[in-house]
Amino acid sequence: MKQFILWLAAVIITIAAVIYQRTTGPTYPVKGTITAMGKDYKYRLIRTHESSENAGISLPKTPATDFNVFLHYKRFQTSDTMTVKPFVLEGDKYIATLPKQPAAGKMEYFVSGTIDNQKFRAPKEGEDNIVLRYKDHVPGGILWPHVFMMFFAILFGMRAALSALFDPKTMRRWAIIALIGMSIGGMVLGPFVQKYAFGEFWTGFPYGGDFTDNKMLIMWLSWVVAIAIIGLKPKKKEKISRVVVLLATVVMTMVYMIPHSMGGSTLDYEKVDQGIKPSDAIKTGKE
C-alpha cells in the first residue's frame, strides 16, 4: 500500500507538471470565445507552426449576419507596417493566412473587426500582440521518444524525492533511473529535436542563451551531482543522501516551472534584410 501511494503521488505530481508545461509559455495557443446570437463559439489562435507552409489563422463560423474581421500582422521585432487581410469563409471556419517564414522566424499578429456590429479583438486591447514562431519539421521518431523520456525522467525524479522522504531504501534506484531518462531524453534526443527544428544541435551555454537548452543542462547537472554524492550503494547514514536527492528534485521542479520554449531561437530579420542567410541569422535568449 505504501508503494502504491508513493507511485500514485508521483504520477499525479508529474501529470500536473506536464499540464503546466503544455499550457504555459510562448507556444501555447491563445484561446477565447466569440458570442453570436446568444451562443459562445470557441477559437484558438496558434503561436507555433511549421516553416514549410503558410500559417492558417482560423475563427469559427457563427450565425452572425455581419462578420467583418481582419488579420493584422508583421514580422516580429521589425519596423514593418502591419499588413491587413480579411478573413474568408472556408467550410465551417473563417480563415486568413500568415506567410510562411524560415525556421525561427516570427510573425506578430492580432485579429480585429466587428461581429454583428459588436467590436471584436483578439488579444484584447492593451494586451500584447500574439507572436507565432516557425520551426522546421521534427520527425515523430525523434520528437515522441524525446517527449516520452522527459516525462519518464520527471516521473522517476519525483518518485526519488518521495522515497527520500518516506522510503529511503529505494530512492537511489529511482534517482539513477531519472538520470538515465534525462540523459537519453534531454541530452541525446533533445539536441536532435533542436537540430531538426532550428538547425543547431545546441544553443545553450556556452554557445548561446537558449532557455530550453540551459534549463535542461541545469536539471541534468543537478542529478549528476546528486548521483555522484549519494553513490550507487546504500550508506549506513542516509541523511545527506536524502537531502541531496530532495535538492535535485527542487532544482528540477524550479526549472520545470519556467515555461517551455521561452528565450528560444529567433530569426534576426535585420540580418536577413542585409542579405545574410536565414540559417546564419538566428539568435537565442531573447523573445
PDB file of C-alpha atoms in Angstrom, residues 65-286:
ATOM      1  CA  THR A  65     -25.014  38.119 -40.375  1.00  0.00           C
ATOM      2  CA  ASP A  66     -22.275  40.731 -40.005  1.00  0.00           C
ATOM      3  CA  PHE A  67     -18.743  39.286 -39.880  1.00  0.00           C
ATOM      4  CA  ASN A  68     -16.061  41.822 -40.835  1.00  0.00           C
ATOM      5  CA  VAL A  69     -12.893  40.635 -39.155  1.00  0.00           C
ATOM      6  CA  PHE A  70      -9.314  41.210 -40.290  1.00  0.00           C
ATOM      7  CA  LEU A  71      -5.886  39.732 -39.600  1.00  0.00           C
ATOM      8  CA  HIS A  72      -3.163  42.334 -38.869  1.00  0.00           C
ATOM      9  CA  TYR A  73       0.432  41.117 -38.987  1.00  0.00           C
ATOM     10  CA  LYS A  74       4.092  41.971 -39.491  1.00  0.00           C
ATOM     11  CA  ARG A  75       7.492  40.391 -38.978  1.00  0.00           C
ATOM     12  CA  PHE A  76       8.388  40.330 -35.294  1.00  0.00           C
ATOM     13  CA  GLN A  77      10.836  42.913 -33.927  1.00  0.00           C
ATOM     14  CA  THR A  78      10.879  44.914 -37.167  1.00  0.00           C
ATOM     15  CA  SER A  79       9.667  48.357 -38.176  1.00  0.00           C
ATOM     16  CA  ASP A  80       7.448  46.829 -40.877  1.00  0.00           C
ATOM     17  CA  THR A  81       3.964  48.281 -41.198  1.00  0.00           C
ATOM     18  CA  MET A  82       1.087  45.963 -40.389  1.00  0.00           C
ATOM     19  CA  THR A  83      -0.397  44.043 -43.306  1.00  0.00           C
ATOM     20  CA  VAL A  84      -4.178  43.751 -43.101  1.00  0.00           C
ATOM     21  CA  LYS A  85      -6.016  40.774 -44.587  1.00  0.00           C
ATOM     22  CA  PRO A  86      -9.737  39.875 -44.353  1.00  0.00           C
ATOM     23  CA  PHE A  87     -10.946  36.546 -43.016  1.00  0.00           C
ATOM     24  CA  VAL A  88     -12.654  34.430 -45.685  1.00  0.00           C
ATOM     25  CA  LEU A  89     -15.223  31.706 -45.040  1.00  0.00           C
ATOM     26  CA  GLU A  90     -13.895  28.247 -45.912  1.00  0.00           C
ATOM     27  CA  GLY A  91     -16.195  25.398 -44.912  1.00  0.00           C
ATOM     28  CA  ASP A  92     -17.059  25.761 -41.244  1.00  0.00           C
ATOM     29  CA  LYS A  93     -14.300  28.283 -40.469  1.00  0.00           C
ATOM     30  CA  TYR A  94     -13.156  31.767 -41.336  1.00  0.00           C
ATOM     31  CA  ILE A  95      -9.526  31.670 -42.469  1.00  0.00           C
ATOM     32  CA  ALA A  96      -6.749  34.206 -43.001  1.00  0.00           C
ATOM     33  CA  THR A  97      -3.135  33.190 -43.560  1.00  0.00           C
ATOM     34  CA  LEU A  98       0.252  34.354 -42.384  1.00  0.00           C
ATOM     35  CA  PRO A  99       3.042  33.916 -44.950  1.00  0.00           C
ATOM     36  CA  LYS A 100       5.494  31.107 -44.286  1.00  0.00           C
ATOM     37  CA  GLN A 101       8.832  32.057 -42.743  1.00  0.00           C
ATOM     38  CA  PRO A 102      12.207  30.347 -42.311  1.00  0.00           C
ATOM     39  CA  ALA A 103      12.845  28.345 -39.156  1.00  0.00           C
ATOM     40  CA  ALA A 104      12.962  30.627 -36.075  1.00  0.00           C
ATOM     41  CA  GLY A 105      11.134  33.351 -37.983  1.00  0.00           C
ATOM     42  CA  LYS A 106       8.346  35.035 -36.037  1.00  0.00           C
ATOM     43  CA  MET A 107       5.214  36.895 -37.042  1.00  0.00           C
ATOM     44  CA  GLU A 108       3.433  39.318 -34.736  1.00  0.00           C
ATOM     45  CA  TYR A 109      -0.324  39.480 -35.241  1.00  0.00           C
ATOM     46  CA  PHE A 110      -3.728  40.347 -33.869  1.00  0.00           C
ATOM     47  CA  VAL A 111      -7.320  39.937 -35.054  1.00  0.00           C
ATOM     48  CA  SER A 112      -9.896  42.732 -35.031  1.00  0.00           C
ATOM     49  CA  GLY A 113     -13.169  43.825 -36.610  1.00  0.00           C
ATOM     50  CA  THR A 114     -16.883  43.591 -35.961  1.00  0.00           C
ATOM     51  CA  ILE A 115     -19.251  40.670 -35.449  1.00  0.00           C
ATOM     52  CA  ASP A 116     -22.941  41.592 -35.527  1.00  0.00           C
ATOM     53  CA  ASN A 117     -21.879  45.226 -35.209  1.00  0.00           C
ATOM     54  CA  GLN A 118     -20.009  44.447 -31.972  1.00  0.00           C
ATOM     55  CA  LYS A 119     -16.291  45.215 -31.806  1.00  0.00           C
ATOM     56  CA  PHE A 120     -14.057  42.154 -31.608  1.00  0.00           C
ATOM     57  CA  ARG A 121     -10.322  41.977 -30.941  1.00  0.00           C
ATOM     58  CA  ALA A 122      -8.009  39.158 -30.010  1.00  0.00           C
ATOM     59  CA  PRO A 123      -5.937  39.648 -27.977  1.00  0.00           C
ATOM     60  CA  LYS A 124      -7.944  42.313 -26.166  1.00  0.00           C
ATOM     61  CA  GLU A 125      -6.993  45.979 -26.248  1.00  0.00           C
ATOM     62  CA  GLY A 126      -3.986  46.639 -24.025  1.00  0.00           C
ATOM     63  CA  GLU A 127      -2.647  43.084 -24.268  1.00  0.00           C
ATOM     64  CA  ASP A 128       0.481  42.171 -26.221  1.00  0.00           C
ATOM     65  CA  ASN A 129       0.036  41.020 -29.793  1.00  0.00           C
ATOM     66  CA  ILE A 130       0.363  37.304 -30.496  1.00  0.00           C
ATOM     67  CA  VAL A 131       3.784  36.100 -31.658  1.00  0.00           C
ATOM     68  CA  LEU A 132       3.925  32.985 -33.832  1.00  0.00           C
ATOM     69  CA  ARG A 133       7.251  31.185 -34.257  1.00  0.00           C
ATOM     70  CA  TYR A 134       8.036  28.932 -37.210  1.00  0.00           C
ATOM     71  CA  LYS A 135      10.085  25.753 -36.985  1.00  0.00           C
ATOM     72  CA  ASP A 136      11.202  23.058 -39.370  1.00  0.00           C
ATOM     73  CA  HIS A 137       9.591  19.620 -39.196  1.00  0.00           C
ATOM     74  CA  VAL A 138      10.805  17.292 -36.430  1.00  0.00           C
ATOM     75  CA  PRO A 139      10.301  13.593 -37.296  1.00  0.00           C
ATOM     76  CA  GLY A 140       7.973  11.774 -34.936  1.00  0.00           C
ATOM     77  CA  GLY A 141      10.629   9.113 -34.415  1.00  0.00           C
ATOM     78  CA  ILE A 142      12.770  11.749 -32.698  1.00  0.00           C
ATOM     79  CA  LEU A 143      10.141  14.009 -31.137  1.00  0.00           C
ATOM     80  CA  TRP A 144       7.917  11.467 -29.391  1.00  0.00           C
ATOM     81  CA  PRO A 145      10.730   9.420 -27.775  1.00  0.00           C
ATOM     82  CA  HIS A 146      12.153  12.756 -26.551  1.00  0.00           C
ATOM     83  CA  VAL A 147       8.802  13.757 -25.034  1.00  0.00           C
ATOM     84  CA  PHE A 148       8.263  10.302 -23.515  1.00  0.00           C
ATOM     85  CA  MET A 149      11.728  10.123 -21.966  1.00  0.00           C
ATOM     86  CA  MET A 150      11.372  13.584 -20.435  1.00  0.00           C
ATOM     87  CA  PHE A 151       8.017  12.570 -18.934  1.00  0.00           C
ATOM     88  CA  PHE A 152       9.671   9.354 -17.747  1.00  0.00           C
ATOM     89  CA  ALA A 153      12.560  11.297 -16.155  1.00  0.00           C
ATOM     90  CA  ILE A 154      10.252  13.702 -14.300  1.00  0.00           C
ATOM     91  CA  LEU A 155       8.150  10.803 -13.015  1.00  0.00           C
ATOM     92  CA  PHE A 156      11.133   8.926 -11.590  1.00  0.00           C
ATOM     93  CA  GLY A 157      12.703  12.124 -10.269  1.00  0.00           C
ATOM     94  CA  MET A 158       9.519  12.848  -8.311  1.00  0.00           C
ATOM     95  CA  ARG A 159       9.417   9.230  -7.149  1.00  0.00           C
ATOM     96  CA  ALA A 160      13.016   9.516  -5.930  1.00  0.00           C
ATOM     97  CA  ALA A 161      12.089  12.602  -3.895  1.00  0.00           C
ATOM     98  CA  LEU A 162       9.131  10.830  -2.303  1.00  0.00           C
ATOM     99  CA  SER A 163      11.408   7.915  -1.471  1.00  0.00           C
ATOM    100  CA  ALA A 164      13.901  10.299   0.106  1.00  0.00           C
ATOM    101  CA  LEU A 165      11.085  11.496   2.368  1.00  0.00           C
ATOM    102  CA  PHE A 166       9.265   8.247   3.116  1.00  0.00           C
ATOM    103  CA  ASP A 167      11.182   5.219   1.765  1.00  0.00           C
ATOM    104  CA  PRO A 168      14.938   5.985   1.563  1.00  0.00           C
ATOM    105  CA  LYS A 169      15.960   2.421   0.774  1.00  0.00           C
ATOM    106  CA  THR A 170      14.562   2.805  -2.786  1.00  0.00           C
ATOM    107  CA  MET A 171      15.494   6.439  -3.547  1.00  0.00           C
ATOM    108  CA  ARG A 172      18.863   5.592  -5.096  1.00  0.00           C
ATOM    109  CA  ARG A 173      17.282   3.265  -7.643  1.00  0.00           C
ATOM    110  CA  TRP A 174      14.744   5.859  -8.792  1.00  0.00           C
ATOM    111  CA  ALA A 175      17.303   8.670  -8.847  1.00  0.00           C
ATOM    112  CA  ILE A 176      19.569   6.659 -11.139  1.00  0.00           C
ATOM    113  CA  ILE A 177      16.664   5.827 -13.461  1.00  0.00           C
ATOM    114  CA  ALA A 178      15.665   9.517 -13.517  1.00  0.00           C
ATOM    115  CA  LEU A 179      19.181  10.500 -14.565  1.00  0.00           C
ATOM    116  CA  ILE A 180      19.216   7.869 -17.312  1.00  0.00           C
ATOM    117  CA  GLY A 181      15.897   9.202 -18.620  1.00  0.00           C
ATOM    118  CA  MET A 182      17.159  12.808 -18.635  1.00  0.00           C
ATOM    119  CA  SER A 183      20.381  11.776 -20.328  1.00  0.00           C
ATOM    120  CA  ILE A 184      18.578   9.981 -23.150  1.00  0.00           C
ATOM    121  CA  GLY A 185      15.590  12.306 -23.490  1.00  0.00           C
ATOM    122  CA  GLY A 186      17.242  15.656 -22.826  1.00  0.00           C
ATOM    123  CA  MET A 187      20.941  15.393 -23.550  1.00  0.00           C
ATOM    124  CA  VAL A 188      20.810  12.965 -26.502  1.00  0.00           C
ATOM    125  CA  LEU A 189      17.404  13.307 -28.183  1.00  0.00           C
ATOM    126  CA  GLY A 190      16.905  16.958 -27.167  1.00  0.00           C
ATOM    127  CA  PRO A 191      19.746  18.257 -29.362  1.00  0.00           C
ATOM    128  CA  PHE A 192      18.377  16.266 -32.317  1.00  0.00           C
ATOM    129  CA  VAL A 193      14.973  17.918 -31.834  1.00  0.00           C
ATOM    130  CA  GLN A 194      16.710  21.310 -31.754  1.00  0.00           C
ATOM    131  CA  LYS A 195      18.732  20.450 -34.871  1.00  0.00           C
ATOM    132  CA  TYR A 196      15.685  19.429 -36.883  1.00  0.00           C
ATOM    133  CA  ALA A 197      13.588  22.382 -35.693  1.00  0.00           C
ATOM    134  CA  PHE A 198      16.113  25.226 -35.834  1.00  0.00           C
ATOM    135  CA  GLY A 199      19.298  23.943 -37.448  1.00  0.00           C
ATOM    136  CA  GLU A 200      21.619  23.699 -34.425  1.00  0.00           C
ATOM    137  CA  PHE A 201      22.239  20.822 -32.017  1.00  0.00           C
ATOM    138  CA  TRP A 202      22.895  23.059 -29.009  1.00  0.00           C
ATOM    139  CA  THR A 203      22.184  26.754 -28.466  1.00  0.00           C
ATOM    140  CA  GLY A 204      22.562  26.895 -24.705  1.00  0.00           C
ATOM    141  CA  PHE A 205      25.656  27.585 -22.578  1.00  0.00           C
ATOM    142  CA  PRO A 206      28.380  28.250 -23.639  1.00  0.00           C
ATOM    143  CA  TYR A 207      27.248  28.838 -27.240  1.00  0.00           C
ATOM    144  CA  GLY A 208      24.030  30.766 -26.722  1.00  0.00           C
ATOM    145  CA  GLY A 209      21.250  31.798 -24.389  1.00  0.00           C
ATOM    146  CA  ASP A 210      18.519  29.326 -25.299  1.00  0.00           C
ATOM    147  CA  PHE A 211      16.446  28.940 -22.130  1.00  0.00           C
ATOM    148  CA  THR A 212      15.266  25.428 -23.007  1.00  0.00           C
ATOM    149  CA  ASP A 213      18.792  24.083 -23.528  1.00  0.00           C
ATOM    150  CA  ASN A 214      20.082  25.826 -20.411  1.00  0.00           C
ATOM    151  CA  LYS A 215      17.151  24.546 -18.358  1.00  0.00           C
ATOM    152  CA  MET A 216      17.919  21.014 -19.496  1.00  0.00           C
ATOM    153  CA  LEU A 217      21.601  21.417 -18.666  1.00  0.00           C
ATOM    154  CA  ILE A 218      20.877  22.719 -15.143  1.00  0.00           C
ATOM    155  CA  MET A 219      18.358  19.950 -14.453  1.00  0.00           C
ATOM    156  CA  TRP A 220      20.682  17.241 -15.759  1.00  0.00           C
ATOM    157  CA  LEU A 221      23.698  18.531 -13.835  1.00  0.00           C
ATOM    158  CA  SER A 222      21.696  18.663 -10.597  1.00  0.00           C
ATOM    159  CA  TRP A 223      21.042  14.926 -10.906  1.00  0.00           C
ATOM    160  CA  VAL A 224      24.608  14.137 -11.992  1.00  0.00           C
ATOM    161  CA  VAL A 225      25.864  15.868  -8.837  1.00  0.00           C
ATOM    162  CA  ALA A 226      23.229  14.109  -6.726  1.00  0.00           C
ATOM    163  CA  ILE A 227      24.222  10.654  -8.013  1.00  0.00           C
ATOM    164  CA  ALA A 228      27.925  11.475  -7.569  1.00  0.00           C
ATOM    165  CA  ILE A 229      27.299  12.345  -3.910  1.00  0.00           C
ATOM    166  CA  ILE A 230      24.917   9.541  -2.950  1.00  0.00           C
ATOM    167  CA  GLY A 231      26.833   6.867  -4.853  1.00  0.00           C
ATOM    168  CA  LEU A 232      25.478   3.585  -6.184  1.00  0.00           C
ATOM    169  CA  LYS A 233      25.303   1.673  -2.899  1.00  0.00           C
ATOM    170  CA  PRO A 234      23.294   2.327   0.274  1.00  0.00           C
ATOM    171  CA  LYS A 235      25.030   4.026   3.189  1.00  0.00           C
ATOM    172  CA  LYS A 236      24.613   3.431   6.909  1.00  0.00           C
ATOM    173  CA  LYS A 237      23.540   7.032   7.340  1.00  0.00           C
ATOM    174  CA  GLU A 238      21.404   8.328   4.503  1.00  0.00           C
ATOM    175  CA  LYS A 239      20.579  11.797   5.840  1.00  0.00           C
ATOM    176  CA  ILE A 240      22.921  13.652   3.456  1.00  0.00           C
ATOM    177  CA  SER A 241      21.867  11.463   0.527  1.00  0.00           C
ATOM    178  CA  ARG A 242      18.208  12.143   1.217  1.00  0.00           C
ATOM    179  CA  VAL A 243      18.809  15.889   1.362  1.00  0.00           C
ATOM    180  CA  VAL A 244      20.802  15.810  -1.885  1.00  0.00           C
ATOM    181  CA  VAL A 245      18.054  13.932  -3.751  1.00  0.00           C
ATOM    182  CA  LEU A 246      15.455  16.370  -2.441  1.00  0.00           C
ATOM    183  CA  LEU A 247      17.591  19.328  -3.553  1.00  0.00           C
ATOM    184  CA  ALA A 248      17.972  17.830  -7.047  1.00  0.00           C
ATOM    185  CA  THR A 249      14.197  17.468  -7.211  1.00  0.00           C
ATOM    186  CA  VAL A 250      13.700  21.058  -6.068  1.00  0.00           C
ATOM    187  CA  VAL A 251      16.048  22.255  -8.834  1.00  0.00           C
ATOM    188  CA  MET A 252      14.207  20.093 -11.375  1.00  0.00           C
ATOM    189  CA  THR A 253      10.840  21.473 -10.246  1.00  0.00           C
ATOM    190  CA  MET A 254      12.010  25.104 -10.321  1.00  0.00           C
ATOM    191  CA  VAL A 255      13.426  24.610 -13.804  1.00  0.00           C
ATOM    192  CA  TYR A 256      10.196  22.965 -14.934  1.00  0.00           C
ATOM    193  CA  MET A 257       8.176  25.944 -13.710  1.00  0.00           C
ATOM    194  CA  ILE A 258       9.856  28.104 -16.355  1.00  0.00           C
ATOM    195  CA  PRO A 259       7.504  27.884 -19.367  1.00  0.00           C
ATOM    196  CA  HIS A 260       8.794  25.747 -22.226  1.00  0.00           C
ATOM    197  CA  SER A 261      10.374  27.465 -25.290  1.00  0.00           C
ATOM    198  CA  MET A 262      10.913  30.846 -23.614  1.00  0.00           C
ATOM    199  CA  GLY A 263      14.035  32.613 -24.850  1.00  0.00           C
ATOM    200  CA  GLY A 264      14.256  30.233 -27.789  1.00  0.00           C
ATOM    201  CA  SER A 265      15.662  30.635 -31.279  1.00  0.00           C
ATOM    202  CA  THR A 266      14.594  33.851 -33.046  1.00  0.00           C
ATOM    203  CA  LEU A 267      15.350  34.930 -36.604  1.00  0.00           C
ATOM    204  CA  ASP A 268      17.116  38.306 -36.792  1.00  0.00           C
ATOM    205  CA  TYR A 269      15.257  39.950 -39.678  1.00  0.00           C
ATOM    206  CA  GLU A 270      17.663  42.878 -39.757  1.00  0.00           C
ATOM    207  CA  LYS A 271      20.451  40.494 -40.732  1.00  0.00           C
ATOM    208  CA  VAL A 272      18.191  38.724 -43.229  1.00  0.00           C
ATOM    209  CA  ASP A 273      17.404  42.077 -44.879  1.00  0.00           C
ATOM    210  CA  GLN A 274      21.149  42.653 -45.169  1.00  0.00           C
ATOM    211  CA  GLY A 275      21.443  39.501 -47.267  1.00  0.00           C
ATOM    212  CA  ILE A 276      22.556  37.045 -44.594  1.00  0.00           C
ATOM    213  CA  LYS A 277      21.137  33.541 -44.962  1.00  0.00           C
ATOM    214  CA  PRO A 278      18.288  32.878 -42.502  1.00  0.00           C
ATOM    215  CA  SER A 279      20.114  29.842 -41.107  1.00  0.00           C
ATOM    216  CA  ASP A 280      23.021  32.149 -40.180  1.00  0.00           C
ATOM    217  CA  ALA A 281      20.808  34.880 -38.726  1.00  0.00           C
ATOM    218  CA  ILE A 282      19.290  33.037 -35.750  1.00  0.00           C
ATOM    219  CA  LYS A 283      19.776  34.374 -32.240  1.00  0.00           C
ATOM    220  CA  THR A 284      18.782  32.864 -28.910  1.00  0.00           C
ATOM    221  CA  GLY A 285      17.915  34.013 -25.416  1.00  0.00           C
ATOM    222  CA  LYS A 286      15.515  36.773 -26.430  1.00  0.00           C
TER     223      LYS A 286
END
